[in-house]
XYZ file of C-alpha atoms in Angstrom:
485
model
C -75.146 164.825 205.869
C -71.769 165.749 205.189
C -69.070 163.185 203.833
C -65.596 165.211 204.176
C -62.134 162.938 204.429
C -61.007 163.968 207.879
C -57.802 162.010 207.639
C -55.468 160.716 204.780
C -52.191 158.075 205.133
C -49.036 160.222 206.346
C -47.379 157.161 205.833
C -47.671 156.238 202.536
C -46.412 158.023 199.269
C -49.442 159.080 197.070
C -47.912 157.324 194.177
C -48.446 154.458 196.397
C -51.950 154.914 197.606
C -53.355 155.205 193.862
C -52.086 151.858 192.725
C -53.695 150.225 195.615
C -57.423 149.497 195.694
C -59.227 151.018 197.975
C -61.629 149.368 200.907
C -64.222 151.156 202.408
C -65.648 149.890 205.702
C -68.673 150.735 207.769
C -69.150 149.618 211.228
C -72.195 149.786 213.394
C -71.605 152.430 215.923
C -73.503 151.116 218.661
C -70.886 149.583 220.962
C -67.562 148.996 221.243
C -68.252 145.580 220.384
C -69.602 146.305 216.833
C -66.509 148.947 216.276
C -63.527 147.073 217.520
C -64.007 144.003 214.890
C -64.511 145.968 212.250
C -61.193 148.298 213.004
C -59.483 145.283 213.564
C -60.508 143.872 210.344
C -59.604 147.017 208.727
C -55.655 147.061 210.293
C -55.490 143.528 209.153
C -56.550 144.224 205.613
C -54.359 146.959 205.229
C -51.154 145.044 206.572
C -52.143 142.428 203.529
C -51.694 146.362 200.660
C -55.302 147.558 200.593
C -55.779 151.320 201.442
C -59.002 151.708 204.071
C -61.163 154.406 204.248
C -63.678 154.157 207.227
C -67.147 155.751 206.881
C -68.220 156.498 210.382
C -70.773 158.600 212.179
C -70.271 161.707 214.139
C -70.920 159.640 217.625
C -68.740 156.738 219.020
C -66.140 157.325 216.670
C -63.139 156.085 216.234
C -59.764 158.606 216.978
C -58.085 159.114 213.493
C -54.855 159.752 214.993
C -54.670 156.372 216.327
C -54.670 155.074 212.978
C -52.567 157.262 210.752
C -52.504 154.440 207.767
C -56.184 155.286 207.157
C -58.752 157.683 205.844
C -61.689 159.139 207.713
C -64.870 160.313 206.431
C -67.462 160.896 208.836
C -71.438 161.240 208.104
C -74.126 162.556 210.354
C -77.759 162.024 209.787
C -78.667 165.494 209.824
C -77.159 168.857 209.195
C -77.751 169.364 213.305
C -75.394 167.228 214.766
C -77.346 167.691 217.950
C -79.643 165.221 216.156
C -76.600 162.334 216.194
C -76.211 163.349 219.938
C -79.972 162.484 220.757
C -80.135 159.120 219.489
C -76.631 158.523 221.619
C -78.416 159.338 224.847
C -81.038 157.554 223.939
C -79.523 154.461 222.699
C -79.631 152.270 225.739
C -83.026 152.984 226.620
C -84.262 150.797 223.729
C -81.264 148.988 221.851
C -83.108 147.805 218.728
C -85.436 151.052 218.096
C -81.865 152.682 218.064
C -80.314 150.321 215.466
C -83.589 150.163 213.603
C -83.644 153.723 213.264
C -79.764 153.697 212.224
C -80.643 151.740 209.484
C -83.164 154.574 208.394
C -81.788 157.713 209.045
C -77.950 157.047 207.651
C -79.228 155.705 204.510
C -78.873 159.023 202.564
C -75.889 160.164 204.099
C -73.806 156.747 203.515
C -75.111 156.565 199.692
C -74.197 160.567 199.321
C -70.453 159.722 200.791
C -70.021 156.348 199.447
C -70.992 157.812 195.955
C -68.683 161.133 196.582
C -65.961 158.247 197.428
C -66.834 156.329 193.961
C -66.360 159.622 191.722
C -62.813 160.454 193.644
C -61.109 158.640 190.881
C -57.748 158.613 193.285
C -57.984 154.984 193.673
C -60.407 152.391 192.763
C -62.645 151.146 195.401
C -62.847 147.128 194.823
C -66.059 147.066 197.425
C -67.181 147.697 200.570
C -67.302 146.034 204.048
C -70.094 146.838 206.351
C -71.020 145.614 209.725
C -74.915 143.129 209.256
C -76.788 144.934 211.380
C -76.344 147.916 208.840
C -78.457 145.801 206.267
C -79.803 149.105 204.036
C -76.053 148.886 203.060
C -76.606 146.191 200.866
C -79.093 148.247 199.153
C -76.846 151.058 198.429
C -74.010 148.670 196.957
C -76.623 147.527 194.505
C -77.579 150.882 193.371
C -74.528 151.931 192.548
C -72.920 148.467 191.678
C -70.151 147.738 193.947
C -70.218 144.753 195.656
C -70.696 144.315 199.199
C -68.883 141.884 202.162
C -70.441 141.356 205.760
C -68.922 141.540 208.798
C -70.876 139.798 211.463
C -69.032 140.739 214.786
C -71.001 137.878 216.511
C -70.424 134.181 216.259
C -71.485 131.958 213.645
C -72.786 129.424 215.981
C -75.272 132.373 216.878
C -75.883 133.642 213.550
C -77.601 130.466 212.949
C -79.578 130.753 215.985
C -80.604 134.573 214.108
C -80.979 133.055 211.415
C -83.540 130.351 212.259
C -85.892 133.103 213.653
C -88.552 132.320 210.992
C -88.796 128.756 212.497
C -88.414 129.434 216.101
C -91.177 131.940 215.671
C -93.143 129.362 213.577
C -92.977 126.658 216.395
C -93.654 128.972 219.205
C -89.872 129.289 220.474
C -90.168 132.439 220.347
C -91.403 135.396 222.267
C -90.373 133.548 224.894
C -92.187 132.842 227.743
C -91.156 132.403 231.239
C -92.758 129.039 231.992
C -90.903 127.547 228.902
C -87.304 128.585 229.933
C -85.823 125.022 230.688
C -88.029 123.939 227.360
C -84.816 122.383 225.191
C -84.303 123.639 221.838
C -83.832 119.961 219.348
C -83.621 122.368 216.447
C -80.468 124.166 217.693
C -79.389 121.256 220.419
C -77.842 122.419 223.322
C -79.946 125.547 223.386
C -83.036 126.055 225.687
C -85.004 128.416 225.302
C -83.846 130.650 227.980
C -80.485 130.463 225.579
C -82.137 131.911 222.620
C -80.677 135.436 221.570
C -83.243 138.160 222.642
C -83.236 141.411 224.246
C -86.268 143.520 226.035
C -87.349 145.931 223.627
C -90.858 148.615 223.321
C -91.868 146.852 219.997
C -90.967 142.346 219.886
C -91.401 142.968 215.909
C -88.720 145.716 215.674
C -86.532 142.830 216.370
C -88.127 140.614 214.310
C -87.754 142.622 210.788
C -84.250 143.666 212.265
C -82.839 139.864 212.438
C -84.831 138.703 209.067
C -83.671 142.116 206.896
C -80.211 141.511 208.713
C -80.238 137.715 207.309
C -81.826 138.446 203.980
C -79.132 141.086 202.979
C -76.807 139.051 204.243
C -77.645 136.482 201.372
C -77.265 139.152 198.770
C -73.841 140.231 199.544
C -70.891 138.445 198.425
C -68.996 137.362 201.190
C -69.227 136.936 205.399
C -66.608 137.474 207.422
C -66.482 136.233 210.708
C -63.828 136.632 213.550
C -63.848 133.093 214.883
C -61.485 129.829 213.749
C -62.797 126.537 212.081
C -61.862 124.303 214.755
C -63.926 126.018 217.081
C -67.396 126.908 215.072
C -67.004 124.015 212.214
C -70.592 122.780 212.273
C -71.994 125.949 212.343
C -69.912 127.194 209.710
C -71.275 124.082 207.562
C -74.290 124.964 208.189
C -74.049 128.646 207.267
C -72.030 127.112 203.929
C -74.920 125.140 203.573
C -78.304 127.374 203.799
C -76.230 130.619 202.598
C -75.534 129.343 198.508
C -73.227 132.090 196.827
C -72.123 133.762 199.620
C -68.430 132.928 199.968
C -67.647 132.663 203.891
C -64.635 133.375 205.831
C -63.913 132.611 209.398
C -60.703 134.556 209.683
C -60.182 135.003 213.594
C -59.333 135.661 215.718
C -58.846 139.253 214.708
C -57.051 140.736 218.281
C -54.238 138.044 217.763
C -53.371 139.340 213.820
C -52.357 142.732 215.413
C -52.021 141.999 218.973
C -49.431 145.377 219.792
C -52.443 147.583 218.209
C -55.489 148.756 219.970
C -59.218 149.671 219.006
C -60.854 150.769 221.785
C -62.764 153.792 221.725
C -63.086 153.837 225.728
C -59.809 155.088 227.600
C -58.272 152.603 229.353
C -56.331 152.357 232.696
C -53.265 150.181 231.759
C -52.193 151.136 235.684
C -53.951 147.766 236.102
C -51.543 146.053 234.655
C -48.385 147.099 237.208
C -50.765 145.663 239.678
C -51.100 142.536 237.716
C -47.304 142.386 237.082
C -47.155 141.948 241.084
C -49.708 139.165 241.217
C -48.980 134.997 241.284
C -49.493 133.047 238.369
C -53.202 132.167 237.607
C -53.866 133.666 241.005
C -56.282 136.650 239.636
C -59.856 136.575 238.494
C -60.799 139.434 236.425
C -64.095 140.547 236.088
C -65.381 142.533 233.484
C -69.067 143.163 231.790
C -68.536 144.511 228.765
C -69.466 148.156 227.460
C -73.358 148.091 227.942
C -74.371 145.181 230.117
C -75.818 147.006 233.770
C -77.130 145.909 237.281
C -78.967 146.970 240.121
C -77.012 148.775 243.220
C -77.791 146.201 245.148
C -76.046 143.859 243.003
C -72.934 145.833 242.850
C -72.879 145.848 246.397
C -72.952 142.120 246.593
C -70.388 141.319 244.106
C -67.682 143.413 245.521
C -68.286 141.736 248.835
C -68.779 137.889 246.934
C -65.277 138.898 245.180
C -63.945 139.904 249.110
C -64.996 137.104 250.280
C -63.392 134.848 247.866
C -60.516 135.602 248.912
C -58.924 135.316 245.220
C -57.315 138.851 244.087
C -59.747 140.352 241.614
C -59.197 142.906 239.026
C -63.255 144.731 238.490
C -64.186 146.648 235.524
C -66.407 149.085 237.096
C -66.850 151.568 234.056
C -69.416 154.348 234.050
C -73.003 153.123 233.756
C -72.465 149.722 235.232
C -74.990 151.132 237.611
C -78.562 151.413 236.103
C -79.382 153.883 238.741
C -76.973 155.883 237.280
C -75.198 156.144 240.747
C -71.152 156.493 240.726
C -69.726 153.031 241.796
C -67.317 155.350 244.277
C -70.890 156.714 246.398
C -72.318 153.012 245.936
C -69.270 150.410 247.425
C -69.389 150.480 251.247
C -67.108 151.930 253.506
C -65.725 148.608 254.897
C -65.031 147.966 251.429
C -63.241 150.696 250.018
C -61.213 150.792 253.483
C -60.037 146.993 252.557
C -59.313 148.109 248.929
C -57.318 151.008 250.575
C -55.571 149.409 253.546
C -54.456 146.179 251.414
C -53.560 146.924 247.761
C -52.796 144.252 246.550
C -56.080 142.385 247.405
C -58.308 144.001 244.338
C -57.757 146.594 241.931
C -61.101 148.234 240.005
C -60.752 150.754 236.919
C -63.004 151.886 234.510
C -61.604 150.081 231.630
C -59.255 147.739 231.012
C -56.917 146.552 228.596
C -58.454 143.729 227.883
C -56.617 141.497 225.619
C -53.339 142.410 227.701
C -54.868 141.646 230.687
C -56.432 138.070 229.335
C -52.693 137.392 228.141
C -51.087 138.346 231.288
C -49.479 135.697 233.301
C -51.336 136.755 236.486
C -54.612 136.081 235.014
C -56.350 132.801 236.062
C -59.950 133.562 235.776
C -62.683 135.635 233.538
C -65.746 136.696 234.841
C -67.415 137.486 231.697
C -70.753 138.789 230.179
C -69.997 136.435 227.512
C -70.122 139.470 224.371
C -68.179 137.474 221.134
C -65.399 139.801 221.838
C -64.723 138.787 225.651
C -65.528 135.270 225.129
C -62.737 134.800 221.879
C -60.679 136.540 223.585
C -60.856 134.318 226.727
C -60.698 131.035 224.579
C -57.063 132.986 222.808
C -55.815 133.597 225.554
C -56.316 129.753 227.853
C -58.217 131.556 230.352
C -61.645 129.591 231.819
C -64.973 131.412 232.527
C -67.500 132.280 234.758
C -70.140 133.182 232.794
C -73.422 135.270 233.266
C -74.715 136.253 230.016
C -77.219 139.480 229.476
C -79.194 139.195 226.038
C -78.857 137.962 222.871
C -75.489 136.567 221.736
C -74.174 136.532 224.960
C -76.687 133.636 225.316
C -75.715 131.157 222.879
C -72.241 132.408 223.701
C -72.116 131.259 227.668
C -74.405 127.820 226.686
C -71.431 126.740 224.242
C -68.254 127.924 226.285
C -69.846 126.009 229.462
C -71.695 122.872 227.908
C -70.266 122.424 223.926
C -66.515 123.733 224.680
C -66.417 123.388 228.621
C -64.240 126.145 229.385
C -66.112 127.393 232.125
C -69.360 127.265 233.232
C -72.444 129.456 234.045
C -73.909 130.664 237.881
C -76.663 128.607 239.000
C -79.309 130.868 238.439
C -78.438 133.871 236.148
C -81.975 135.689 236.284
C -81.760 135.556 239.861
C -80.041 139.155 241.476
C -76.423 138.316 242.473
C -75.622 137.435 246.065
C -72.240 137.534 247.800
C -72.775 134.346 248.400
C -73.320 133.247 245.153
C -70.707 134.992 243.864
C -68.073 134.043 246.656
C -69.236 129.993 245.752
C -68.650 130.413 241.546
C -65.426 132.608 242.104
C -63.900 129.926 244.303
C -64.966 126.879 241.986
C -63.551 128.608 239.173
C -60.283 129.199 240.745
C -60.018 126.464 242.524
C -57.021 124.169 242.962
C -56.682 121.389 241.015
C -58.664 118.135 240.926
C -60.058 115.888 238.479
C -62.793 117.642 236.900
C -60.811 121.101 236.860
C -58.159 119.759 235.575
C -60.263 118.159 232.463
C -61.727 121.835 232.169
C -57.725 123.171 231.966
C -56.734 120.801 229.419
C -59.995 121.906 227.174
C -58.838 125.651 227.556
C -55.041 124.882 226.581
C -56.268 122.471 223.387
C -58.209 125.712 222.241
C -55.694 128.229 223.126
C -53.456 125.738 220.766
C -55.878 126.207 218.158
C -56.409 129.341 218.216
C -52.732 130.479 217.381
C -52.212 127.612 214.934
C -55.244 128.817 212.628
C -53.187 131.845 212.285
C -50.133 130.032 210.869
C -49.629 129.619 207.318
C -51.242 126.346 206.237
C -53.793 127.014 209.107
C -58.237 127.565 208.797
C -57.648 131.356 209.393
C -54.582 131.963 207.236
C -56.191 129.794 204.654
C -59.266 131.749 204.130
C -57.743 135.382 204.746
C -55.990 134.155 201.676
C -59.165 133.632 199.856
C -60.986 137.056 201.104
C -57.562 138.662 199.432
C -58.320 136.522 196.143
C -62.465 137.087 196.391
C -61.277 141.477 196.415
C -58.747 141.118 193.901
C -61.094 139.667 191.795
C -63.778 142.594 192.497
C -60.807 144.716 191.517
C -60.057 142.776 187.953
C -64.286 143.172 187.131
C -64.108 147.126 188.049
C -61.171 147.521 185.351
C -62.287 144.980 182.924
């Protein structure tokens, strides 16, 4: 349970470091999509004077020498830190007994290092920032009185969806059921049911108390950030203003484009993919990535690197380790035929195990995004102009592909996304997506420019995002002023 401060600023004189106040952040180490916000939010933050220190667990952790600036103090839910180990090998088996069992077992060891932290007396710690799903955080702030801001690394629009699980279980929305998937949703128009935000878990009420203690907390803390821009979100944002009284909210994204030289990732990626871009046409490529966790049959692999072939579009594939449920390397999987078309003409595909992604998004070459519609990916895609083909997993990613193909219409979704993937299916989307112009891709293009506009002038001064980063200072400052008071 140890709390030790693994790293300390090198670039900042101690003299310095006192006078500032102090932030201390806590992101869900589950998946690269919970870690990267809440990094990014921390970089940001300390760019506007703040010192960070980042409270992280022994597992998916973030490198400390790729971010000098901060401090580092890692916990581990046991004294055996084979222990931490188990529950990371075990993690994707059943997603939310994992989280709900982070929420149990990291209890003591946050409150021991957060309260360790508190006593330092080196700086004053104004409050701390932790990622919702950890909602026994909120607890510990009010136990040893220091207030507490959210991060939700997901979109508002589907926080409200999360956040309407009472109802949707009252009405008989929810478990969903099979012959109800078309069933429209009035309550959270344009959602169906097949759109709502679940995942496949041992125990359905595991996710229930998970989503209504994430909610709940939520409401006691003092502020929400979320990394997404007015213009995009603005009636969910109302909304969340509306049923969320005293908690001050701030849409500040998006976060990639506030540090866009810096990266978070805490997978190793294979910029090589970006020479091969740099020898692409313009809006010729599509690249296809699934995120960190989303998986598929072999079959299915098989059949999207021949749909991709047979588009005849250059591709750039994110095939990382476990994409493959069978466990199976992707190299013993792709056929022959394939691999010898890969080989014999180069510049037809290129396939790495991770990607750059926001450098690849912004590239030039770039034309198209496969996505598995994670909040990440699909931001990013908006930032950066660049349409989707979307085929969403489980939760978020739900609501996530419904808006960016039938609220924003910057892409749209395969036919049938519970259906196994066939190269003909695949071949069909990619070339729609990438097609040449006519009317109705066109209209798409112009809705993908208008938000790529919008998304950089947020960030201006005057703009949604710059506005209410402003405020978040002016809500932490005024943490600061009680503590000394």
């Amino acid at each position: 349970m140890e709390c030790s401060d693994e790293h300390t600023s090198t670039t900042t004189s101690s003299t310095i470091t006192r006078k500032r106040p102090r932030l201390v952040l806590f992101p869900c180490p589950y998946l690269q999509g919970h870690i990267n916000p809440m990094l990014q939010l921390a970089t940001l933050l300390h760019s506007k004077g703040f010192s960070i220190t980042i409270i992280h667990t022994r597992f998916n952790s973030p490198n400390p020498s790729d971010y000098p600036h901060f401090h580092f103090a890692p916990i581990s839910s046991s004294p055996d830190s084979d222990i931490d180990q188990f529950h990371l090998q075990h993690s994707t088996s059943d997603i939310i007994a994992f989280i709900s069992a982070l929420n149990v077992k990291f209890l003591n060891p946050f409150r021991d290092c957060l309260t360790r932290l508190l006593s330092d007396g080196d700086t004053t710690i104004a409050c701390v920032i932790t990622d919702a799903l950890m909602h026994f955080t909120q607890d510990v702030a009010n136990n040893l009185h220091i207030p507490r801001i959210v991060l939700r690394t997901s979109s508002p629009t589907s926080f409200v969806v999360f956040a309407a699980y009472p109802l949707l279980l009252q009405k008989g929305y929810l478990p969903v059921q099979d012959s109800e998937l078309e069933k429209p949703v009035p309550e959270l128009s344009p959602l169906k049911v097949k759109d709502l935000p679940t995942i496949k878990t041992k125990d359905p009420e595991l996710l229930y108390e998970l989503v209504i203690q994430m909610i709940e907390k939520t409401k006691s803390s003092s502020g929400l950030i979320f990394n997404s821009f007015e213009s995009l979100e603005h009636l969910a944002l109302d909304t969340i203003r509306r049923d969320f009284t005293g908690v001050s909210i701030f849409p500040i994204g998006p976060f990639h484009k506030w540090s866009p030289a810096s990266s978070s990732s805490i997978l190793g990626e294979d910029r090589s993919c970006i020479f091969w871009l740099d020898e692409q046409a313009p809006k010729s490529v599509i690249y296809v990535s699934f995120g960190s966790l989303a998986d598929m049959e072999e079959t299915e692999l098989v059949e999207t690197a021949w749909g991709l072939v047979n588009s005849g579009r250059p591709f750039l594939w994110v095939v990382r380790p476990g994409l493959v449920r069978s466990g199976s390397t992707v190299e013993h999987l792709l056929p022959d035929e394939f691999q010898e078309m890969m080989r014999s003409t180069g510049n037809r595909g290129c396939l790495v195990k991770w990607a750059p992604q926001e450098q690849v998004l912004a590239h030039p070459a770039v034309g198209g995004f496969w996505t598995h519609n994670g909040w990440n990916s699909t931001l990013e895609g908006v930032s950066e102009g660049v349409p989707m083909l979307c085929r969403p997993c489980f939760t978020d990613q739900l609501v996530n592909a419904r808006y960016a193909s039938d609220v924003w219409k910057v892409g749209f979704q395969f036919d049938e996304r519970r259906r196994p993937l066939e190269r003909g299916d695949v071949e069909k989307a990619v070339k729609r997506l990438m097609k040449d112009a006519d009317d109705d891709h066109e209209a798409m293009m112009a809705r993908v420019r208008d938000l790529k506009h919008k998304a950089a002038n947020c960030l201006k001064k005057g703009g949604s995002s710059y506005e209410s980063i402003e405020k978040l200072i002016d809500l932490i400052m005024s943490f600061q002023i009680d503590h000394s008071s």
